[in-house]
Tab-separated table of C-alpha atoms in Angstrom:
chain	number	residue	atom	x	y	z
A	1	MET	CA	52.559	-80.200	116.658
A	2	ASP	CA	48.961	-80.056	118.430
A	3	PHE	CA	50.895	-79.198	121.686
A	4	LEU	CA	52.248	-76.199	120.043
A	5	LYS	CA	48.884	-75.318	118.563
A	6	ASP	CA	47.106	-75.847	122.134
A	7	THR	CA	49.927	-73.489	123.637
A	8	SER	CA	49.621	-70.807	120.883
A	9	TYR	CA	45.823	-70.943	121.658
A	10	ALA	CA	46.165	-70.633	125.460
A	11	ILE	CA	48.484	-67.991	125.273
A	12	ALA	CA	46.408	-65.859	122.839
A	13	ARG	CA	43.195	-66.543	125.430
A	14	MET	CA	45.329	-65.216	128.371
A	15	ARG	CA	46.571	-62.111	126.189
A	16	MET	CA	42.748	-61.594	125.405
A	17	LYS	CA	41.777	-61.867	128.931
A	18	TYR	CA	44.603	-59.609	130.399
A	19	ASP	CA	43.756	-56.988	127.619
A	20	GLU	CA	40.162	-57.243	128.577
A	21	MET	CA	41.136	-56.631	132.243
A	22	ASP	CA	43.177	-53.603	131.493
A	23	GLU	CA	40.637	-52.200	129.417
A	24	LYS	CA	38.055	-52.381	132.317
A	25	THR	CA	40.510	-51.057	134.577
A	26	VAL	CA	41.219	-47.908	132.462
A	27	TYR	CA	37.411	-47.550	131.919
A	28	LYS	CA	36.877	-47.817	135.846
A	29	LYS	CA	39.542	-45.173	136.658
A	30	GLY	CA	38.080	-42.736	133.931
A	31	ILE	CA	34.764	-43.185	135.208
A	32	LYS	CA	35.910	-42.423	138.770
A	33	LYS	CA	37.888	-39.353	137.697
A	34	GLY	CA	34.846	-38.076	135.665
A	35	MET	CA	32.849	-38.504	138.735
A	36	ARG	CA	35.015	-36.554	140.717
A	37	LYS	CA	35.019	-33.807	138.638
A	38	GLY	CA	31.460	-33.469	137.452
A	39	VAL	CA	29.574	-34.690	140.504
A	40	LYS	CA	29.272	-31.090	142.106
A	41	LYS	CA	28.687	-29.553	138.686
A	42	GLY	CA	26.153	-32.371	137.845
A	43	VAL	CA	24.301	-32.096	140.825
A	44	LYS	CA	24.249	-28.392	140.460
A	45	GLN	CA	22.910	-28.463	136.892
A	46	GLY	CA	20.274	-30.947	137.814
A	47	LYS	CA	18.889	-29.057	140.554
A	48	ILE	CA	18.846	-25.846	138.259
A	49	SER	CA	17.295	-27.856	135.648
A	50	LEU	CA	14.528	-29.331	137.894
A	51	LEU	CA	14.025	-25.709	139.366
A	52	LYS	CA	13.278	-24.501	135.664
A	53	GLU	CA	10.799	-27.034	135.005
A	54	LEU	CA	8.860	-26.582	137.929
A	55	LEU	CA	8.961	-22.943	137.290
A	56	ARG	CA	7.833	-23.928	133.510
A	57	GLN	CA	4.555	-25.485	135.126
A	58	LYS	CA	3.687	-22.150	136.610
A	59	TRP	CA	4.816	-19.836	133.590
A	60	GLU	CA	6.671	-19.491	130.540
A	61	LEU	CA	10.480	-18.883	131.325
A	62	THR	CA	12.023	-16.082	129.287
A	63	GLU	CA	15.427	-16.446	128.015
A	64	SER	CA	16.792	-14.072	130.647
A	65	ASP	CA	15.177	-15.789	133.683
A	66	GLU	CA	16.948	-19.134	132.558
A	67	LYS	CA	20.289	-17.201	132.417
A	68	GLU	CA	19.850	-15.765	135.913
A	69	LEU	CA	19.059	-19.313	137.060
A	70	ASP	CA	21.833	-20.760	135.456
A	71	SER	CA	24.230	-18.406	137.019
A	72	LEU	CA	23.259	-19.261	140.429
A	73	ASN	CA	25.594	-21.253	142.524
A	74	GLU	CA	24.558	-24.354	144.643
A	75	ALA	CA	23.557	-22.363	147.822
A	76	LYS	CA	21.318	-20.130	145.849
A	77	VAL	CA	19.639	-22.622	144.205
A	78	ASN	CA	18.790	-24.429	147.485
A	79	GLN	CA	17.560	-21.069	148.950
A	80	ILE	CA	15.258	-20.454	146.045
A	81	VAL	CA	13.814	-24.265	146.207
A	82	GLN	CA	13.097	-23.361	149.779
A	83	VAL	CA	10.781	-20.517	148.817
A	84	LEU	CA	9.787	-22.161	145.666
A	85	ASN	CA	6.130	-22.164	146.881
A	86	ARG	CA	6.259	-18.405	147.024
A	87	ILE	CA	7.229	-17.949	143.302
A	88	ASN	CA	4.249	-17.737	141.032
A	89	THR	CA	5.449	-15.245	138.678
A	90	SER	CA	8.547	-13.986	136.845
A	91	GLU	CA	8.390	-10.825	139.150
A	92	ASP	CA	8.440	-13.308	142.061
A	93	LEU	CA	11.182	-14.717	140.783
A	94	HIS	CA	13.323	-11.743	140.391
A	95	GLU	CA	12.158	-10.492	143.729
A	96	GLN	CA	13.608	-13.787	145.383
A	97	LEU	CA	16.652	-13.220	143.359
A	98	LYS	CA	17.082	-9.766	144.489
A	99	LYS	CA	16.707	-10.653	148.107
A	100	LEU	CA	19.385	-13.316	147.704
A	101	SER	CA	21.943	-10.627	146.322
A	102	ASP	CA	20.918	-8.114	148.943
A	103	SER	CA	21.143	-10.808	151.927
A	104	LYS	CA	24.809	-11.652	150.256
A	105	HIS	CA	25.784	-7.966	149.900
A	106	GLU	CA	24.691	-7.556	153.646
A	107	ALA	CA	26.858	-10.164	154.810
A	108	GLU	CA	29.648	-8.846	153.180
A	109	ASN	CA	29.328	-5.245	154.594
A	110	ILE	CA	28.772	-6.918	158.142
A	111	ILE	CA	31.998	-8.512	157.822
A	112	GLN	CA	33.817	-5.528	156.326
A	113	LEU	CA	32.681	-3.578	159.076
A	114	SER	CA	33.705	-6.009	161.868
A	115	TYR	CA	37.287	-5.941	160.164
A	116	THR	CA	37.253	-2.284	160.187
A	117	HIS	CA	35.990	-2.021	163.977
A	118	ASP	CA	38.770	-4.092	165.045
């Protein structure tokens, strides 16, 4: 009888161990999947949050300023960060954002001209 109790106990411990291992595997897979999906978005959001915090130290951001910053793609965020020391007011920020959008339109026009030229 003791043998059966010991065997039953051992089987129960093995089941618990395998269930634990399965749970860890599923958890790790979920983390990896979430990381793949969220890393780019998370890095961009992190940069934007840091940029906002740095700008808030210079002046109080308006809601429209924050929306504009949230709408930037990662390349534009990086460009804004490079000229951060030139941004001291809300007007400076809007000027830099306008320059970014103008340079984008200029590049698009150059590409279109090169296609029409050929």
